[in-house]
CSV table of C-alpha atoms in Angstrom, one decimal:
chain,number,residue,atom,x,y,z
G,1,UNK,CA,9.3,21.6,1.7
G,2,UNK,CA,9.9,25.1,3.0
G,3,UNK,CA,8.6,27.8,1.0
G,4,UNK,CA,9.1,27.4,-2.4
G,5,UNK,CA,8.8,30.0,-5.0
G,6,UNK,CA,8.5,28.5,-8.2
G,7,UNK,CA,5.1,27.0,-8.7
G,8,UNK,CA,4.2,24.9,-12.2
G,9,UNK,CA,1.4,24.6,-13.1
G,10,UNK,CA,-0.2,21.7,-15.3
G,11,UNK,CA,-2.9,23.7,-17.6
G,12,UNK,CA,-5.6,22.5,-19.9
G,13,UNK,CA,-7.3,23.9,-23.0
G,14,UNK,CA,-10.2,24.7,-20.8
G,15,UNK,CA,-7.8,27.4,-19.1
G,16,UNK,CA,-8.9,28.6,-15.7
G,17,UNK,CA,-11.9,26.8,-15.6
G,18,UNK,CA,-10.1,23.5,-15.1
G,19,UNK,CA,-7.7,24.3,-12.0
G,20,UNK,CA,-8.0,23.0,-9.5
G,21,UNK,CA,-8.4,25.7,-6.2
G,22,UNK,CA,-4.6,25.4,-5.2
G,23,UNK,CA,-3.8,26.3,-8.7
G,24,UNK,CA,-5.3,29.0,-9.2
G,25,UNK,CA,-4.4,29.9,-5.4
G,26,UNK,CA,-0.6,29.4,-7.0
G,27,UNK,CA,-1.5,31.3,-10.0
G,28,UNK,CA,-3.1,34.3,-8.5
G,29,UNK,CA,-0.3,35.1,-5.7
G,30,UNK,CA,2.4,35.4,-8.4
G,31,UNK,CA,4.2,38.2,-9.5
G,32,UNK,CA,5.5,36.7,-13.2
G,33,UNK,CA,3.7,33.9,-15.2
G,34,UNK,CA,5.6,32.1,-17.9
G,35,UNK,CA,4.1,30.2,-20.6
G,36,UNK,CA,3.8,30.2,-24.3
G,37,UNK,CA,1.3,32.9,-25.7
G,38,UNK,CA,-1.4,30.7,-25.5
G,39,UNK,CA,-1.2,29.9,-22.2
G,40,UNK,CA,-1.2,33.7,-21.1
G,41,UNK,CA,-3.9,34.2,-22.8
G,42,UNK,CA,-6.0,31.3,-21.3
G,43,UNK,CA,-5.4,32.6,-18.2
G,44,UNK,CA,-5.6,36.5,-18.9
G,45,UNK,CA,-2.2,36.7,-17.4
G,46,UNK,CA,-1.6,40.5,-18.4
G,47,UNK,CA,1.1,42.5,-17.6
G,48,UNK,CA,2.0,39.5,-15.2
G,49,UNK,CA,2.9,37.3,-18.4
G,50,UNK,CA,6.2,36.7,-20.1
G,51,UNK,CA,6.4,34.3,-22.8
G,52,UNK,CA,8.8,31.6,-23.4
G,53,UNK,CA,12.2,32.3,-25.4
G,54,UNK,CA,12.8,30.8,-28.8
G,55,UNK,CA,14.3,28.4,-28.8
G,56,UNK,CA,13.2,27.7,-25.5
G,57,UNK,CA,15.5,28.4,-22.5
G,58,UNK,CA,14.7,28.1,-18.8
G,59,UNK,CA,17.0,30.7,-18.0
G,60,UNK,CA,14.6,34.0,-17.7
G,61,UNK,CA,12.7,31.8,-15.0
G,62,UNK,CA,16.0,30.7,-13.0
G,63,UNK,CA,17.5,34.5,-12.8
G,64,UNK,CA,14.2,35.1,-10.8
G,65,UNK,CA,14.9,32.9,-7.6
G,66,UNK,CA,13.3,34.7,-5.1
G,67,UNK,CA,10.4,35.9,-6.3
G,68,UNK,CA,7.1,34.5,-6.8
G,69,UNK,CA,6.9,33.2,-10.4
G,70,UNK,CA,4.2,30.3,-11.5
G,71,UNK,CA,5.1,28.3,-14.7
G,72,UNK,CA,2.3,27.4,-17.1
G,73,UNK,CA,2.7,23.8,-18.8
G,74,UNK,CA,0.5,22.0,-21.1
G,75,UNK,CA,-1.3,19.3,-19.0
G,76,UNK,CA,1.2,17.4,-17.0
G,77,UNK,CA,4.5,19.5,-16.9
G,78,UNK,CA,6.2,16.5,-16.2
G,79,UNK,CA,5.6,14.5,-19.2
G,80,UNK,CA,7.6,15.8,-22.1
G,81,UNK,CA,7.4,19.0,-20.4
G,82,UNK,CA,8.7,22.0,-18.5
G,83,UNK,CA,8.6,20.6,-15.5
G,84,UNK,CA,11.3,18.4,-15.7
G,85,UNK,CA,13.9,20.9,-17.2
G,86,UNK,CA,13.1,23.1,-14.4
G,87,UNK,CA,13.7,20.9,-11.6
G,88,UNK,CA,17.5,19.6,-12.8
G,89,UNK,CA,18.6,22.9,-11.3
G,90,UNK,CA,16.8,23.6,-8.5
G,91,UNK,CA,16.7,22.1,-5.2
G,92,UNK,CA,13.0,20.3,-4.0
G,93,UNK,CA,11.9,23.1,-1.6
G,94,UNK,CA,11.8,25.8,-4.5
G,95,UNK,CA,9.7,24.4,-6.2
G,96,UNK,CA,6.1,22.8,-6.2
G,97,UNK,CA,3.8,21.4,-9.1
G,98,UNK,CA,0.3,21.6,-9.6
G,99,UNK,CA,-0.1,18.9,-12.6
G,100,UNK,CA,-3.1,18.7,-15.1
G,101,UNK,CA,-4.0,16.0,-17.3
G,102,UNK,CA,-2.1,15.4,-19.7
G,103,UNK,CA,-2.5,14.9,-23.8
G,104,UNK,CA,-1.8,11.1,-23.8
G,105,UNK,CA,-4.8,10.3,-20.8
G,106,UNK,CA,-7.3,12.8,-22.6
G,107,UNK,CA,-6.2,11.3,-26.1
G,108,UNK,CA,-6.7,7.7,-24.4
G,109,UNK,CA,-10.3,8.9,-23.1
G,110,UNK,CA,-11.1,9.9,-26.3
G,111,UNK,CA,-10.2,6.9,-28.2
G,112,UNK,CA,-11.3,4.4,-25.4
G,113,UNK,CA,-7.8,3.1,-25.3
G,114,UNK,CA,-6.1,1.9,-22.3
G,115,UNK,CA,-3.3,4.1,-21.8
G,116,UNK,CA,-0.4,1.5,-20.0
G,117,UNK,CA,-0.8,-0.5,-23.5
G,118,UNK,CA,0.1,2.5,-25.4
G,119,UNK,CA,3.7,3.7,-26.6
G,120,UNK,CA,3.6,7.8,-25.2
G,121,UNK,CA,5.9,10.1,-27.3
G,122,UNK,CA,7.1,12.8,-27.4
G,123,UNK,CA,8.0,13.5,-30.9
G,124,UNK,CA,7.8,17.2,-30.9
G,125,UNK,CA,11.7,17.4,-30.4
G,126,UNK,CA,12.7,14.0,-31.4
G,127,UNK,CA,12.6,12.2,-34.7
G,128,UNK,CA,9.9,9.6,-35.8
G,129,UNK,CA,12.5,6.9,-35.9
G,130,UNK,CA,11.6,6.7,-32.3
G,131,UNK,CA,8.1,5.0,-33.6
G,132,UNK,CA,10.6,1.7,-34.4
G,133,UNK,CA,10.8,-0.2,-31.1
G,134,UNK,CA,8.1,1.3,-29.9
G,135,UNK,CA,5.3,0.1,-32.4
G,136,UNK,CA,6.7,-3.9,-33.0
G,137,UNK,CA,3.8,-5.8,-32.9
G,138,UNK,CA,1.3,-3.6,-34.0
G,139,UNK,CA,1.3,-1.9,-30.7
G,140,UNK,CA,-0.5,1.8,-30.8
G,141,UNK,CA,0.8,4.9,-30.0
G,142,UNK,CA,0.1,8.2,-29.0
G,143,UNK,CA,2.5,10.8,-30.2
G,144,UNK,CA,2.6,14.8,-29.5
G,145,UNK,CA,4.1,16.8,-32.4
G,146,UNK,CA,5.4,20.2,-33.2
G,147,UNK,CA,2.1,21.8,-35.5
G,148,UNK,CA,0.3,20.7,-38.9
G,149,UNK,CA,3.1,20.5,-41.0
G,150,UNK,CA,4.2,18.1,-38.6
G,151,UNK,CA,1.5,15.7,-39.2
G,152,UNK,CA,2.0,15.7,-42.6
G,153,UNK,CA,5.3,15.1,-42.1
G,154,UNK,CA,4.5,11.8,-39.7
G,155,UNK,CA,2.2,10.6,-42.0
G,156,UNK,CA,4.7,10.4,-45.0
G,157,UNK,CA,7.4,8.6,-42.4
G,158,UNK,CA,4.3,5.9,-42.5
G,159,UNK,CA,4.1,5.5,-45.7
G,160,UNK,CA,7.6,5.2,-46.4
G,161,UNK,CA,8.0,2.5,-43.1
G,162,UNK,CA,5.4,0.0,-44.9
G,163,UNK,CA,2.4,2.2,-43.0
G,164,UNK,CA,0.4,3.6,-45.4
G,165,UNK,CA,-2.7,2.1,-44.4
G,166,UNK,CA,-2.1,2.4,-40.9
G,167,UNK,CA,-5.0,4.4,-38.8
G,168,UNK,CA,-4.7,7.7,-37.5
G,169,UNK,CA,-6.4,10.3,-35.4
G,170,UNK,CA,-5.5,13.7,-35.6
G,171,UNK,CA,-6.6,15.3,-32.1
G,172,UNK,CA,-6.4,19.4,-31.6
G,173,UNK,CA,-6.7,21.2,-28.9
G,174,UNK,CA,-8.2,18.4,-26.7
G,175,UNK,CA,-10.6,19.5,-23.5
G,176,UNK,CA,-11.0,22.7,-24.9
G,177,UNK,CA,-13.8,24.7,-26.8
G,178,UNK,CA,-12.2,24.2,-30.4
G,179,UNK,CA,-11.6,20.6,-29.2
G,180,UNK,CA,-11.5,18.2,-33.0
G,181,UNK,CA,-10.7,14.8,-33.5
G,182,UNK,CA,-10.1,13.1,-37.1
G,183,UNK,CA,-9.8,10.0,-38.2
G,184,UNK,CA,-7.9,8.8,-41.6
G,185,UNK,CA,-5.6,6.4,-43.3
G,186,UNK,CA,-2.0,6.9,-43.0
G,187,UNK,CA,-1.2,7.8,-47.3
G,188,UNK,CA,-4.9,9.3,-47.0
G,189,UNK,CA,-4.0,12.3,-44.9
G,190,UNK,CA,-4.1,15.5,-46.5
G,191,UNK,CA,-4.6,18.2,-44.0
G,192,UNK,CA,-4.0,22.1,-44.2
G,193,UNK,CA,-5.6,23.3,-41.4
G,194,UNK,CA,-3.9,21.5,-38.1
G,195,UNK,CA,-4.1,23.7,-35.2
G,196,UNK,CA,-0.3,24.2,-33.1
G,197,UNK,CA,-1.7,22.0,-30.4
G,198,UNK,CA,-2.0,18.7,-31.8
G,199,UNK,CA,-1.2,14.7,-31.0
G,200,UNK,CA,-1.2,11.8,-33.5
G,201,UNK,CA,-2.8,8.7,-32.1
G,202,UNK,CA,-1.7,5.8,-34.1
G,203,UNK,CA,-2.7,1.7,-35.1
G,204,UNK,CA,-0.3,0.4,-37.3
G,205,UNK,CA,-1.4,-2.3,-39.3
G,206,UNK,CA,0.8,-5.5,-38.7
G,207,UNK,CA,4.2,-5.1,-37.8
G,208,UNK,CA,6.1,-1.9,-38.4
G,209,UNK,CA,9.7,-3.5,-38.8
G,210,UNK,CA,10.9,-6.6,-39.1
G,211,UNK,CA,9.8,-8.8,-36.1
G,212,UNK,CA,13.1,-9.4,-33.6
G,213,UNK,CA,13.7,-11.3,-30.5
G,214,UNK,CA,14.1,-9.2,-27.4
G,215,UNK,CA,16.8,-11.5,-26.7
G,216,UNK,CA,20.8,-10.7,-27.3
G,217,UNK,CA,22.3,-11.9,-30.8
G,218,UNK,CA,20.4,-10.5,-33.3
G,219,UNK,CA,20.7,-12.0,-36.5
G,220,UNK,CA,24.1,-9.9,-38.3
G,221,UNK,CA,21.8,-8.9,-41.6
G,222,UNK,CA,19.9,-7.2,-39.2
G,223,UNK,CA,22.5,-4.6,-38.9
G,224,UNK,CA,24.2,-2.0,-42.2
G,225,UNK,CA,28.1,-3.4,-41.3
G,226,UNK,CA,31.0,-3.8,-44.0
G,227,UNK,CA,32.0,-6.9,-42.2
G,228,UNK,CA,33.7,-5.6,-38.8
G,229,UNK,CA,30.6,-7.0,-36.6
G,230,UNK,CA,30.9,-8.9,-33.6
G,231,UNK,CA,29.1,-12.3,-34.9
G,232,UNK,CA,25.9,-12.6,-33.1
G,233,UNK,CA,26.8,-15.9,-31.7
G,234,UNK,CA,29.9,-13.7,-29.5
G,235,UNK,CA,27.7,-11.0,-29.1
G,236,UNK,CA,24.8,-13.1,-27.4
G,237,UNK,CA,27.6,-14.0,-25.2
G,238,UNK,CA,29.3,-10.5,-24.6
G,239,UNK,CA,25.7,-8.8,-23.8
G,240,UNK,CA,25.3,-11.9,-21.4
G,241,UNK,CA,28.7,-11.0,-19.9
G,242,UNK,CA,27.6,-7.1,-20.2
G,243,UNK,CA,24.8,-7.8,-18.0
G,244,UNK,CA,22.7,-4.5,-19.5
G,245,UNK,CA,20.0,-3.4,-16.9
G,246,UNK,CA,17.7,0.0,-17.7
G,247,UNK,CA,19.0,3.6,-17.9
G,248,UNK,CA,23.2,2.2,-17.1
G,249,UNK,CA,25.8,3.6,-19.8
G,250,UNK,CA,28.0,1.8,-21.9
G,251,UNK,CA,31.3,3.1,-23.7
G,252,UNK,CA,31.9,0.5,-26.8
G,253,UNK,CA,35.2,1.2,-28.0
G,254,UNK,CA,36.3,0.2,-31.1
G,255,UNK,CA,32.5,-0.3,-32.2
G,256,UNK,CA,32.5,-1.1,-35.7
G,257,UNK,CA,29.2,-1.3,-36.9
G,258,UNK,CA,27.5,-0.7,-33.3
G,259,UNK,CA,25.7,-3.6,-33.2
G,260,UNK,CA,26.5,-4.2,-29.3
G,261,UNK,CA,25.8,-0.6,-29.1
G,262,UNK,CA,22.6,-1.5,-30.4
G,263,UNK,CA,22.1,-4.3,-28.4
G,264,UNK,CA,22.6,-3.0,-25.2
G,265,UNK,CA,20.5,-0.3,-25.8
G,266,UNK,CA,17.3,-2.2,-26.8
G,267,UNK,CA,17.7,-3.2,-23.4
G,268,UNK,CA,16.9,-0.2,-21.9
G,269,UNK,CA,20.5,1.6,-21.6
G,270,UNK,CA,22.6,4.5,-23.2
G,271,UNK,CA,26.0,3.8,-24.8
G,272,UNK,CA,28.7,5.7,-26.7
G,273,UNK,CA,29.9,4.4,-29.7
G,274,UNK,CA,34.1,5.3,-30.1
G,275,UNK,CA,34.8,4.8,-33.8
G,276,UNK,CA,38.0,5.4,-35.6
G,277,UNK,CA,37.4,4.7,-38.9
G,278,UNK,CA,35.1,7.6,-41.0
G,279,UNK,CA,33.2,4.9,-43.1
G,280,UNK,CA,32.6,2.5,-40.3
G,281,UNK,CA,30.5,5.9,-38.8
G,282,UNK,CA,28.0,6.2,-41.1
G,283,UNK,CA,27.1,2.4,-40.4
G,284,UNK,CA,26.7,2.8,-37.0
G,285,UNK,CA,24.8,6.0,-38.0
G,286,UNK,CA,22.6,3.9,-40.4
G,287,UNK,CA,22.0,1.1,-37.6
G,288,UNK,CA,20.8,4.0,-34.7
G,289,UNK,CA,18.3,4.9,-37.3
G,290,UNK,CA,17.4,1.6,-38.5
G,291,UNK,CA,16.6,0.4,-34.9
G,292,UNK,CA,15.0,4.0,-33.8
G,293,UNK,CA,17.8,4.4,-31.1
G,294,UNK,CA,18.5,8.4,-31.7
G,295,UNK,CA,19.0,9.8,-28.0
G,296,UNK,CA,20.1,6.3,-26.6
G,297,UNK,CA,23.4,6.1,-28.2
G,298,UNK,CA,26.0,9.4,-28.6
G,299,UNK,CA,28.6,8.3,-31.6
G,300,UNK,CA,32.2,9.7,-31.3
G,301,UNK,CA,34.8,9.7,-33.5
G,302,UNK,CA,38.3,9.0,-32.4
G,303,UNK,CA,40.4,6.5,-30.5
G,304,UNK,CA,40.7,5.5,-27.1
G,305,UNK,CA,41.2,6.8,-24.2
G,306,UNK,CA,41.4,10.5,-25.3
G,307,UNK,CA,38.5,10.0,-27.0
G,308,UNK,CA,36.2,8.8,-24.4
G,309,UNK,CA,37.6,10.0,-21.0
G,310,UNK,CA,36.1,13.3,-21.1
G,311,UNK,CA,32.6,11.5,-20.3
G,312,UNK,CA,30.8,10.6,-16.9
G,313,UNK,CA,32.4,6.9,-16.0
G,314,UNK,CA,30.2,4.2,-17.8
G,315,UNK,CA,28.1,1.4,-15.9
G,316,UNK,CA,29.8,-1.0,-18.2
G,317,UNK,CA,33.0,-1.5,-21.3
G,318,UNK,CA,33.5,-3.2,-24.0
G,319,UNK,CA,36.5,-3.3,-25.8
G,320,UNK,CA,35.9,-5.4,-29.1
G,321,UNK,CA,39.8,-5.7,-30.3
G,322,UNK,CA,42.8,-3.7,-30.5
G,323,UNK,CA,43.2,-3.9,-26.6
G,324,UNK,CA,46.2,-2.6,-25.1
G,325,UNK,CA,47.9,-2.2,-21.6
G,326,UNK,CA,47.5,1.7,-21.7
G,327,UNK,CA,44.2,1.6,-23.0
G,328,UNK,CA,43.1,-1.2,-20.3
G,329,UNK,CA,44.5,0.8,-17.5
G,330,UNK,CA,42.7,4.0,-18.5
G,331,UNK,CA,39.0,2.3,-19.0
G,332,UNK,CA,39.3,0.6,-15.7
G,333,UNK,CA,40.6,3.2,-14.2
G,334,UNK,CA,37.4,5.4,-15.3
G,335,UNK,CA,34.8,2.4,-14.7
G,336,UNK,CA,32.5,2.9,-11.7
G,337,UNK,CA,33.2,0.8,-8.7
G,338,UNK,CA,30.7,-2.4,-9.4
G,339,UNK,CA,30.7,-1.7,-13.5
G,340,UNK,CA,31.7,-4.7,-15.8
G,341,UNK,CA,34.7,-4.5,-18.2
G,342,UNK,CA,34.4,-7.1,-21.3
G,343,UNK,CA,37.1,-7.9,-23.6
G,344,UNK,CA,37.3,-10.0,-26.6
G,345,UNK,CA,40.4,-10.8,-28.7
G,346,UNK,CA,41.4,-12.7,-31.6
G,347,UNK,CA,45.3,-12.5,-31.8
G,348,UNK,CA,48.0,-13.9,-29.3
G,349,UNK,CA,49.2,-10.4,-28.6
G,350,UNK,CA,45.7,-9.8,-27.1
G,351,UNK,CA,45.2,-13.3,-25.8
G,352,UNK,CA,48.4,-13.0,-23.5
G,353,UNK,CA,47.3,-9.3,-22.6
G,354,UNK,CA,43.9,-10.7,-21.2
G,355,UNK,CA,45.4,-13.5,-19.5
G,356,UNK,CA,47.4,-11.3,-17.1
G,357,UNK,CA,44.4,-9.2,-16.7
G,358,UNK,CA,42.7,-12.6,-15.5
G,359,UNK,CA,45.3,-13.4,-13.3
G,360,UNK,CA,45.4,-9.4,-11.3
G,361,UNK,CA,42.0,-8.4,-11.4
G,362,UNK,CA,40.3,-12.1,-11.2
G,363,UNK,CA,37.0,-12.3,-13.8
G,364,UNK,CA,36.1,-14.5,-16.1
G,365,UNK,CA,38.4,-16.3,-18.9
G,366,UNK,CA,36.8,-17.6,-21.5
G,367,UNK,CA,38.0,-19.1,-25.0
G,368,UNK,CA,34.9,-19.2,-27.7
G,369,UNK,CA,35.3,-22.0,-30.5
G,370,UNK,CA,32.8,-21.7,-32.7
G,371,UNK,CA,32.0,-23.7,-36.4
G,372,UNK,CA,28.9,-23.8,-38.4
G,373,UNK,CA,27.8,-26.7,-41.2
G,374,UNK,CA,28.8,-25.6,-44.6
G,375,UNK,CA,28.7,-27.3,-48.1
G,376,UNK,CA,31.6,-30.3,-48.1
G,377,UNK,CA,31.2,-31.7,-52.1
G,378,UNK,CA,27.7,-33.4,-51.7
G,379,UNK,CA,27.6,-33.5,-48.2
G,380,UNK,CA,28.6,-30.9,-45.2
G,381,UNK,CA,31.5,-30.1,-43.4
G,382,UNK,CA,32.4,-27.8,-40.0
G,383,UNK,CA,33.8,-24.5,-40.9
G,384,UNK,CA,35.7,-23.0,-37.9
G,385,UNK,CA,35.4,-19.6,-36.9
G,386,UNK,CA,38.6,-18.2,-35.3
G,387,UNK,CA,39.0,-18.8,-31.9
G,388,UNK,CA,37.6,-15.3,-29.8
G,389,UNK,CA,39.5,-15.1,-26.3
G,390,UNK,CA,36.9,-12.9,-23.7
G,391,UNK,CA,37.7,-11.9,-20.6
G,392,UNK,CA,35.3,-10.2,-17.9
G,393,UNK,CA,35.1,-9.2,-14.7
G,394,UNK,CA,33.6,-6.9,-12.1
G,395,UNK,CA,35.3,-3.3,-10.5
């Protein structure tokens, strides 16, 4: 590990009193301590202190390398904190970390909740929509926020979600001397005098959206569209042939409303959403919100390639129509070796274009025929979709 000399330091609202004796080893033999004001002051960090920036930077702690500088973080500086945004630019061996407990396991102990059944967010920099996936089913959550008019703030998103009688706990300052907890009804909470530090615990009553399959092929009302959609029949079959695993990107081109977008990130991915159209945006806007997606998928607007090269190369492609040779040639060529490339098409043009794509880079042809029963006079009839041509294969 050599010598490393950045140390962070996990620290609680009971200040020096709850490190442990290698962090306040740490803390003593620095020269600078950052932290917010509060933490300083925990600590009695004096002339030694410098508080953060705002808005917060890491920058005053990276131009001084070389000297010996601890980092003060609120519990574990690793969970929606400092840590994390420290160690992206430095090497292992400069740095060590000294973790306390953080908010979510205190809030847990307080609340007698078992911790891996509960959703932990951060929703301090992030919006509330991120409450969506994470609370189907009634599942409880945990959630650290910015100050008191934050709460207030949380609590109306409830009541506007279908939550107002949803139960809360307000908990300040937890494992500290001015330690409080509160408990109250979502549309009952009218609070003035919510300390900085504060988390939301949360116990929705019933669902909080709609209840959906985890499954690929969502139902197409579930999504705001103007009719450009891939059908959720195709798109059960393109996420199959996408093959989305956790944390790999995806560039939809041509996405329409989003909804493989969507899809693919409900999986546990990121995607990019290339968009020409202007109205066809603020759908796929509409649908990020709607399925609590904000950070999981970056919307562009613009055509490909130019529109989309500038980006790290993508796990995975779909190109939903309007495939050409150029455009073809530039997404494979920027696909990661072992990504999956997935085309659909409806016309001949496209058709033909796939086929010789089939027959060089090997894959998967498939031609999807697809009709659903529909009124016939008195009795029903098959309705045939047009025919979708999809080919796929692997870098």
């Amino acid at each position: 590990m050599g010598d490393p000399w950045l140390s962070i330091i996990g620290l609680g609202e009971d200040g020096l009193a709850g490190l442990t004796d290698a962090s306040r080893d740490a803390l003593a033999g620095a020269k600078i301590i950052f932290g917010g004001p509060r933490h300083l002051a925990l600590v009695g960090a004096g002339d030694r202190g410098r508080a953060w920036p705002v808005p917060f930077d890491v920058g005053p702690v990276l131009a001084e390398k070389g000297s010996s500088v601890a980092v003060l973080a609120s519990g574990d500086p690793f969970w929606h904190g400092a840590g994390g945004s420290l160690a992206v630019h430095l090497d292992p061996s400069e740095w060590r970390c000294f973790p306390g407990v953080s908010t979510f396991s205190l809030a847990s102990g307080r609340l007698g909740w078992r911790i891996e059944d509960v959703a932990c967010l951060g929703l301090h920099a992030a919006p509330f929509s991120r409450l969506l996936p994470a609370m189907v089913n009634g599942r409880r959550a945990i959630c650290l926020v910015r100050d008191g008019a934050a709460v207030t703030a949380l609590t109306d998103w409830l009541v506007q979600h279908g939550q107002g009688a949803a139960r809360l706990w307000v908990l300040e300052a937890l494992g500290g001397p001015l330690e409080r907890v509160r408990e109250m009804q979502a549309n009952g909470a009218l609070l003035s005098d919510v300390g900085a530090l504060v988390a939301v615990a949360v116990e929705p009553v019933g669902r909080i959206v709609t209840r959906l399959p985890s499954t690929p092929g969502l139902p197409d009302a579930s999504f705001a569209h103007d009719g450009q959609i891939t059908k959720a029949p195709i798109r059960a079959l393109t996420l199959a042939a996408l093959a989305p695993r956790p944390g790999e990107m995806l560039w939809d081109i041509g996405a329409g409303s989003g909804s493989v977008s969507v899809e693919w990130c409900r999986a546990g991915g990121r995607a990019i959403a290339v968009e020409a159209r202007v109205d066809r945006l603020a759908n796929i806007r509409a649908n990020v919100d709607s399925f609590g997606l904000a950070g999981q998928i970056t919307i562009v607007e613009g055509t490909a390639p130019d529109a989309i090269l500038r980006f790290a190369a993508p796990d995975a492609v779909f190109v939903g129509g309007g495939a050409n040779q150029v455009l073809l040639l530039a997404l494979w060529g920027a696909l990661a070796a072992g990504g999956r490339m997935v085309c659909n098409g409806v016309t001949l043009e496209t058709e033909a274009l796939l086929a010789q794509w089939h027959d060089e880079k090997g894959g998967s042809l498939m031609r999807i025929d697809l009709a659903q029963a529909t009124p016939l006079g008195r009795m029903r009839g098959w309705a045939a979709s047009r025919p979708v041509v999809q080919w796929s294969a692997v870098k």
